[in-house]
Coordinates of C-alpha atoms in Angstrom, one line a residue:
M1230 CA 0.0 0.0 0.0
V1231 CA 2.7 2.5 1.0
A1232 CA 4.9 1.4 -1.9
T1233 CA 2.1 2.0 -4.4
F1234 CA 1.5 5.5 -2.9
L1235 CA 5.1 6.4 -3.1
A1236 CA 5.5 5.0 -6.6
F1237 CA 2.6 7.1 -7.9
L1238 CA 3.9 10.1 -6.0
L1239 CA 7.3 9.7 -7.7
V1240 CA 5.6 9.4 -11.1
A1241 CA 3.6 12.6 -10.4
V1242 CA 6.8 14.5 -9.5
V1243 CA 8.7 13.3 -12.5
L1244 CA 5.9 14.2 -14.9
G1245 CA 5.7 17.6 -13.3
I1246 CA 9.4 18.3 -13.6
I1247 CA 9.5 17.2 -17.2
G1248 CA 6.4 19.3 -17.9
V1249 CA 8.0 22.4 -16.5
A1250 CA 11.5 21.8 -18.0
A1251 CA 10.5 20.9 -21.5
E1252 CA 9.0 23.7 -23.6
G1253 CA 5.6 22.9 -25.1
L1254 CA 4.9 20.1 -22.6
G1255 CA 2.8 22.0 -20.2
W1256 CA 0.1 19.3 -20.6
L1257 CA 2.5 16.9 -19.0
L1258 CA 2.6 19.1 -15.9
A1259 CA -1.2 18.9 -15.8
V1260 CA -1.1 15.1 -16.0
G1261 CA 1.4 15.1 -13.1
V1262 CA -1.0 17.2 -11.0
V1263 CA -3.9 15.0 -11.8
V1264 CA -1.9 11.9 -10.9
F1265 CA -0.9 13.6 -7.6
V1266 CA -4.5 14.5 -6.7
A1267 CA -5.7 11.0 -7.6
D1268 CA -2.9 9.5 -5.4
V1269 CA -3.8 11.6 -2.4
A1270 CA -7.5 10.8 -2.8
F1271 CA -6.7 7.1 -3.1
A1272 CA -4.6 7.3 0.1
A1273 CA -7.4 9.1 1.9
V1274 CA -10.0 6.6 1.0
A1275 CA -7.8 3.6 1.7
G1276 CA -6.8 5.1 5.1
S1277 CA -10.4 5.6 6.1
R1278 CA -11.3 2.0 5.4
R1279 CA -8.9 0.6 8.0
V1280 CA -10.8 -1.3 10.7
R1281 CA -10.0 0.1 14.1
R1282 CA -10.2 -2.0 17.1
P1283 CA -12.0 -0.5 20.1
V1284 CA -9.7 0.5 22.9
R1285 CA -10.2 -1.6 26.1

C-alpha cells in the first residue's frame, strides 16, 4: 500500500518536472498534477477503510 502510494507520488513529481522543464509540454505538468491528486484521494479513501479495534 505504502509502496504504491510512493510510486505514484514519484511518477507525479517526475511528470511535473518534465512538464516544467520541456518547452511545449505543459500538458505533462497537468497530467502530473492529476496523478498527484488521484494518489492523495486514493490514500485518503484507503486510510479511512482501516478497521480500528476498540480500545479496552
